[in-house]
């Protein structure tokens, strides 16, 4: 697949997706969002085991400095609704991916950039990362669900503070607020993300995807998360991997899971 705005590498079951617009601080234009969607299709269609996906930004400054705002003045109501819906649909697909998705936040994660990171399951930040939702400075609300996901991560009060003041915060503050899982030295960022995916990759794949599904169900008003968990528990209980996991425990050896 030829991409113009991103790159996708398969490192043996761990995929590395990199936003490739460093001169525009990896701003997310229409085409980039489409390519993110295509890349996700490629990974979903993979016949080999997928341990997980790392998304990051190219260059030494930014993960993504938001939606590409240069075309905003021409969009109007219809264009704005379309842009927002497109991003929301694509980012929700990352959130619902049946394998873990980690945002490796290597620099600025602003506006749509932070919203993309918030749609990932985990966020690991470089000590150089900076976070913010500066939309109100531009005369906008967020469009890729910061008003929805930010309160879920850091609570309504702190979310409103960041959204209303447009303040940019550093990685240690993002960690204190619960917005990122870990802060690591810039040079160790990708290595740490690979380490986490390898740890998860040793666990039972069906259990991992069901956990992601059930946690997402908690936040979906159309789903009963408690019932989803009951069903997932039953499904995993009937799996070959449950037999293997329990046998391995009893025999004091490492399990070899097969994903069914
Ligand atoms: N869209 C398009 N281009 C962008 C961009 C964006 N969001 N952010 C940065 N760029 C471009 C700049 O225009 C500049 O390009 P030129 O060299 O051609 O002028 C290049 O990237 C480098 O940027 P700066 O010179 O501004 O770099 P800096 O180090 O001085 O500042 C920054 C860095 C603080 C991140 C600053 O670029 C900035 O504030 N960017 C905009 C951030 C923003 O407002 N993001 C929200 C966008 S709206 C949104 O995301 C809506 C939504 O929810 C969907």
Coordinates of C-alpha atoms and ligand atoms in Angstrom, one line a residue:
X1 CA 0.0 0.0 0.0
X2 CA 1.4 3.4 -0.9
X3 CA 0.8 6.1 1.6
X4 CA 1.5 9.9 1.3
X5 CA 1.0 11.1 4.8
X6 CA 1.8 8.1 7.0
X7 CA 4.0 5.1 7.0
X8 CA 3.2 1.6 8.3
X9 CA 5.8 -1.0 9.2
X10 CA 5.2 -4.6 10.4
X11 CA 7.9 -5.4 13.0
X12 CA 6.8 -9.0 13.4
X13 CA 3.3 -8.6 14.7
X14 CA 3.9 -5.2 16.3
X15 CA 2.9 -2.5 13.8
X16 CA 4.4 0.9 13.8
X17 CA 2.3 3.6 12.3
X18 CA 4.0 7.0 11.9
X19 CA 2.4 10.3 10.9
X20 CA 4.7 11.6 8.2
X21 CA 4.0 15.3 7.9
X22 CA 6.8 16.7 10.1
X23 CA 6.9 20.1 8.4
X24 CA 3.3 20.7 9.3
X25 CA 4.0 19.1 12.8
X26 CA 2.0 16.1 11.6
X27 CA -1.2 18.0 11.4
X28 CA -4.1 15.7 10.5
X29 CA -5.6 16.7 7.2
X30 CA -8.4 14.8 5.4
X31 CA -6.1 12.6 3.5
X32 CA -4.1 11.6 6.6
X33 CA -7.3 10.5 8.4
X34 CA -8.3 8.4 5.3
X35 CA -4.8 6.8 5.3
X36 CA -5.1 6.0 9.0
X37 CA -8.3 4.3 8.2
X38 CA -6.7 2.3 5.4
X39 CA -3.8 1.4 7.5
X40 CA -6.1 0.0 10.2
X41 CA -7.9 -2.1 7.5
X42 CA -4.5 -3.5 6.5
X43 CA -3.7 -4.5 10.0
X44 CA -7.2 -6.0 10.7
X45 CA -6.9 -8.1 7.5
X46 CA -3.5 -9.5 8.5
X47 CA -3.6 -13.3 8.7
X48 CA -0.6 -13.4 11.1
X49 CA -0.9 -12.7 14.8
X50 CA -1.1 -9.0 15.6
X51 CA 0.5 -8.1 19.0
X52 CA -0.5 -4.5 18.7
X53 CA -0.1 -1.1 17.1
X54 CA 2.1 1.8 18.1
X55 CA 1.1 5.2 16.6
X56 CA 3.6 8.0 16.7
X57 CA 4.7 11.2 14.9
X58 CA 7.8 11.8 12.7
X59 CA 10.3 14.6 13.3
X60 CA 11.6 15.7 16.7
X61 CA 8.8 18.1 17.6
X62 CA 5.3 16.7 17.3
X63 CA 3.1 13.7 17.7
X64 CA 0.4 15.8 16.0
X65 CA -0.3 19.5 16.4
X66 CA -4.0 19.0 15.7
X67 CA -6.3 18.9 12.7
X68 CA -4.8 20.7 9.7
X69 CA -6.4 24.1 10.3
X70 CA -5.3 25.8 7.1
X71 CA -8.5 24.8 5.2
X72 CA -10.8 25.6 8.1
X73 CA -12.0 29.0 6.9
X74 CA -13.5 27.4 3.7
X75 CA -15.4 24.6 5.4
X76 CA -18.6 26.2 6.8
X77 CA -21.2 24.2 8.7
X78 CA -21.5 21.2 6.3
X79 CA -17.7 20.9 5.9
X80 CA -17.2 21.2 9.7
X81 CA -19.8 18.4 10.4
X82 CA -18.2 16.2 7.7
X83 CA -14.7 16.7 9.0
X84 CA -15.7 16.1 12.6
X85 CA -17.7 13.0 11.7
X86 CA -14.9 11.5 9.6
X87 CA -12.3 11.9 12.3
X88 CA -14.7 10.5 15.0
X89 CA -15.5 7.5 12.9
X90 CA -11.9 6.7 12.1
X91 CA -10.6 7.3 15.7
X92 CA -13.5 5.2 17.2
X93 CA -12.2 2.3 15.0
X94 CA -8.8 2.6 16.7
X95 CA -10.5 2.5 20.1
X96 CA -12.5 -0.6 19.1
X97 CA -9.5 -2.4 17.6
X98 CA -9.3 -6.0 19.0
X99 CA -5.6 -5.6 19.7
X100 CA -3.9 -3.0 21.9
X101 CA -3.1 0.4 20.4
X102 CA -0.5 2.6 22.1
X103 CA 0.0 6.3 21.3
X104 CA 3.8 7.0 21.6
X105 CA 3.6 10.7 22.2
X106 CA 6.9 12.1 21.1
X107 CA 6.1 15.8 21.2
X108 CA 3.2 18.2 20.8
X109 CA -0.2 16.4 21.1
X110 CA -2.6 19.2 20.5
X111 CA -6.3 19.4 19.5
X112 CA -7.0 16.6 17.1
X113 CA -3.5 15.1 17.9
X114 CA -4.4 14.7 21.5
X115 CA -7.9 13.4 20.5
X116 CA -6.2 10.7 18.3
X117 CA -4.0 9.8 21.3
X118 CA -7.1 9.6 23.5
X119 CA -8.7 7.1 21.1
X120 CA -5.8 4.8 21.7
X121 CA -5.9 2.3 24.5
X122 CA -2.7 3.4 26.2
X123 CA -0.6 6.6 26.0
X124 CA 3.1 6.6 26.7
X125 CA 4.7 10.0 26.6
X126 CA 8.2 11.2 26.0
X127 CA 9.4 13.6 28.6
X128 CA 9.3 16.2 25.8
X129 CA 5.6 15.8 25.1
X130 CA 3.2 18.7 25.4
X131 CA -0.6 18.4 25.6
X132 CA -3.5 20.7 25.0
X133 CA -6.9 21.4 23.5
X134 CA -6.4 24.9 22.0
X135 CA -9.6 24.9 19.8
X136 CA -11.3 27.7 21.7
X137 CA -8.4 30.0 20.8
X138 CA -9.3 29.4 17.1
X139 CA -13.1 30.0 17.7
X140 CA -13.8 26.3 17.7
X141 CA -15.0 23.4 19.9
X142 CA -12.9 20.3 19.7
X143 CA -14.1 18.1 16.8
X144 CA -12.6 14.7 17.4
X145 CA -14.2 14.0 20.7
X146 CA -12.1 15.7 23.3
X147 CA -15.3 16.9 25.1
X148 CA -16.2 13.3 25.4
X149 CA -13.0 11.4 26.1
X150 CA -11.0 14.0 28.1
X151 CA -13.5 14.0 31.0
X152 CA -13.4 10.2 31.0
X153 CA -9.7 10.2 31.5
X154 CA -9.2 13.1 33.9
X155 CA -12.7 13.9 35.2
X156 CA -15.1 16.7 34.3
X157 CA -13.5 19.4 36.4
X158 CA -9.9 19.1 35.1
X159 CA -11.2 18.4 31.5
X160 CA -13.2 21.7 31.6
X161 CA -10.1 23.5 32.9
X162 CA -8.0 22.4 30.0
X163 CA -10.7 22.9 27.4
X164 CA -11.7 26.3 28.7
X165 CA -8.3 27.7 29.3
X166 CA -6.5 26.1 26.3
X167 CA -3.5 25.8 28.6
X168 CA -0.7 23.6 27.3
X169 CA 0.6 21.1 29.8
X170 CA 3.9 19.1 30.1
X171 CA 4.2 15.4 30.3
X172 CA 4.6 15.2 34.1
X173 CA 1.3 17.1 34.6
X174 CA -0.4 14.9 32.0
X175 CA 0.7 11.9 34.1
X176 CA -0.5 13.4 37.4
X177 CA -3.9 14.0 35.8
X178 CA -4.1 10.4 34.5
X179 CA -4.0 11.4 30.9
X180 CA -1.0 9.3 30.1
X181 CA 0.0 5.9 31.5
X182 CA 3.8 6.6 31.8
X183 CA 6.4 9.2 31.0
X184 CA 9.7 7.9 29.7
X185 CA 12.9 9.4 28.5
X186 CA 12.5 10.6 24.9
X187 CA 15.1 8.2 23.5
X188 CA 13.3 5.2 25.2
X189 CA 9.8 6.0 23.9
X190 CA 9.4 3.4 21.2
X191 CA 11.4 0.8 23.0
X192 CA 9.1 1.1 26.0
X193 CA 6.0 0.8 23.8
X194 CA 7.4 -2.3 22.2
X195 CA 8.1 -3.8 25.6
X196 CA 4.5 -3.2 26.7
X197 CA 3.1 -4.8 23.5
X198 CA 5.4 -7.8 23.9
X199 CA 4.2 -8.3 27.5
X200 CA 0.6 -8.1 26.3
X201 CA 1.5 -10.3 23.3
X202 CA 2.4 -13.2 25.7
X203 CA -1.2 -13.2 27.1
X204 CA -4.3 -14.8 25.7
X205 CA -5.4 -12.9 22.6
X206 CA -9.1 -13.6 23.0
X207 CA -9.0 -12.4 26.7
X208 CA -7.2 -9.2 25.6
X209 CA -9.7 -8.4 22.8
X210 CA -12.6 -9.1 25.1
X211 CA -11.2 -6.9 27.8
X212 CA -10.9 -4.0 25.3
X213 CA -14.5 -4.7 24.1
X214 CA -16.0 -4.8 27.7
X215 CA -14.2 -1.6 28.8
X216 CA -15.4 0.2 25.7
X217 CA -18.9 -1.1 26.5
X218 CA -18.8 0.7 29.9
X219 CA -18.6 4.0 28.0
X220 CA -21.2 3.0 25.3
X221 CA -24.7 4.1 26.3
X222 CA -26.2 1.5 24.0
X223 CA -24.5 -1.4 25.7
X224 CA -24.8 -3.1 29.1
X225 CA -21.2 -3.5 30.0
X226 CA -22.0 -5.8 32.9
X227 CA -23.8 -8.2 30.6
X228 CA -21.0 -7.9 28.0
X229 CA -18.5 -9.0 30.7
X230 CA -20.7 -11.9 31.7
X231 CA -20.8 -13.0 28.0
X232 CA -17.0 -12.5 27.5
X233 CA -16.3 -14.5 30.6
X234 CA -18.3 -17.4 29.3
X235 CA -16.7 -17.2 25.9
X236 CA -13.2 -17.2 27.3
X237 CA -14.1 -20.0 29.7
X238 CA -15.1 -22.2 26.8
X239 CA -11.8 -21.4 24.9
X240 CA -8.8 -23.7 24.3
X241 CA -6.6 -20.9 25.7
X242 CA -8.4 -21.2 29.1
X243 CA -7.4 -24.9 29.2
X244 CA -3.9 -24.0 28.2
X245 CA -3.6 -21.1 30.7
X246 CA -4.8 -23.3 33.6
X247 CA -2.7 -26.3 32.6
X248 CA 0.4 -24.1 32.3
X249 CA -0.3 -22.6 35.8
X250 CA -0.7 -26.1 37.3
X251 CA 2.4 -27.4 35.5
X252 CA 4.4 -24.3 36.4
X253 CA 5.3 -23.5 32.8
X254 CA 4.8 -20.6 30.3
X255 CA 1.5 -20.9 28.4
X256 CA 1.5 -21.1 24.6
X257 CA -1.8 -19.4 23.6
X258 CA -3.4 -19.9 20.2
X259 CA -6.1 -17.3 20.3
X260 CA -9.2 -19.5 20.4
Ligands
LIG1 N1 -2.4 22.7 11.0 C1 -1.7 23.1 10.0 N2 -0.4 23.4 10.1 C2 0.2 23.4 11.3 C3 -0.5 23.1 12.5 C4 -1.9 22.7 12.3 N3 -2.7 22.3 13.3 N4 0.3 23.2 13.6 C5 1.5 23.6 13.1 N5 1.4 23.8 11.7 C6 2.5 24.2 10.8 C7 2.7 25.7 11.0 O1 1.8 26.4 10.2 C8 4.2 25.8 10.5 O2 4.1 25.7 9.1 P1 5.0 26.8 8.2 O3 6.4 26.4 8.5 O4 4.6 26.5 6.8 O5 4.6 28.1 8.7 C9 4.8 24.5 11.0 O6 3.7 23.6 11.2 C10 5.6 24.7 12.2 O7 4.8 25.3 13.2 P2 5.2 26.6 14.0 O8 6.2 27.4 13.2 O9 4.0 27.2 14.6 O10 6.1 25.8 15.2 P3 6.3 26.4 16.7 O11 7.3 25.4 17.3 O12 6.6 27.8 16.7 O13 4.9 26.1 17.4 C11 2.9 24.9 18.0 C12 4.4 24.9 17.6 C13 2.8 25.5 19.4 C14 2.4 23.4 18.0 C15 2.1 25.7 17.0 O14 2.5 25.3 15.7 C16 0.6 25.7 17.1 O15 0.1 26.3 18.0 N6 0.0 24.9 16.2 C17 -1.5 24.9 16.1 C18 -2.0 24.0 17.2 C19 -3.5 24.0 17.2 O16 -4.2 25.0 17.3 N7 -4.1 22.8 17.1 C20 -5.5 22.6 17.0 C21 -6.0 22.5 15.6 S1 -7.8 22.5 15.5 C22 -8.2 20.9 15.9 O17 -7.4 20.1 16.1 C23 -9.7 20.7 15.8 C24 -10.2 19.4 16.2 O18 -10.4 19.1 17.3 C25 -10.5 18.4 15.1

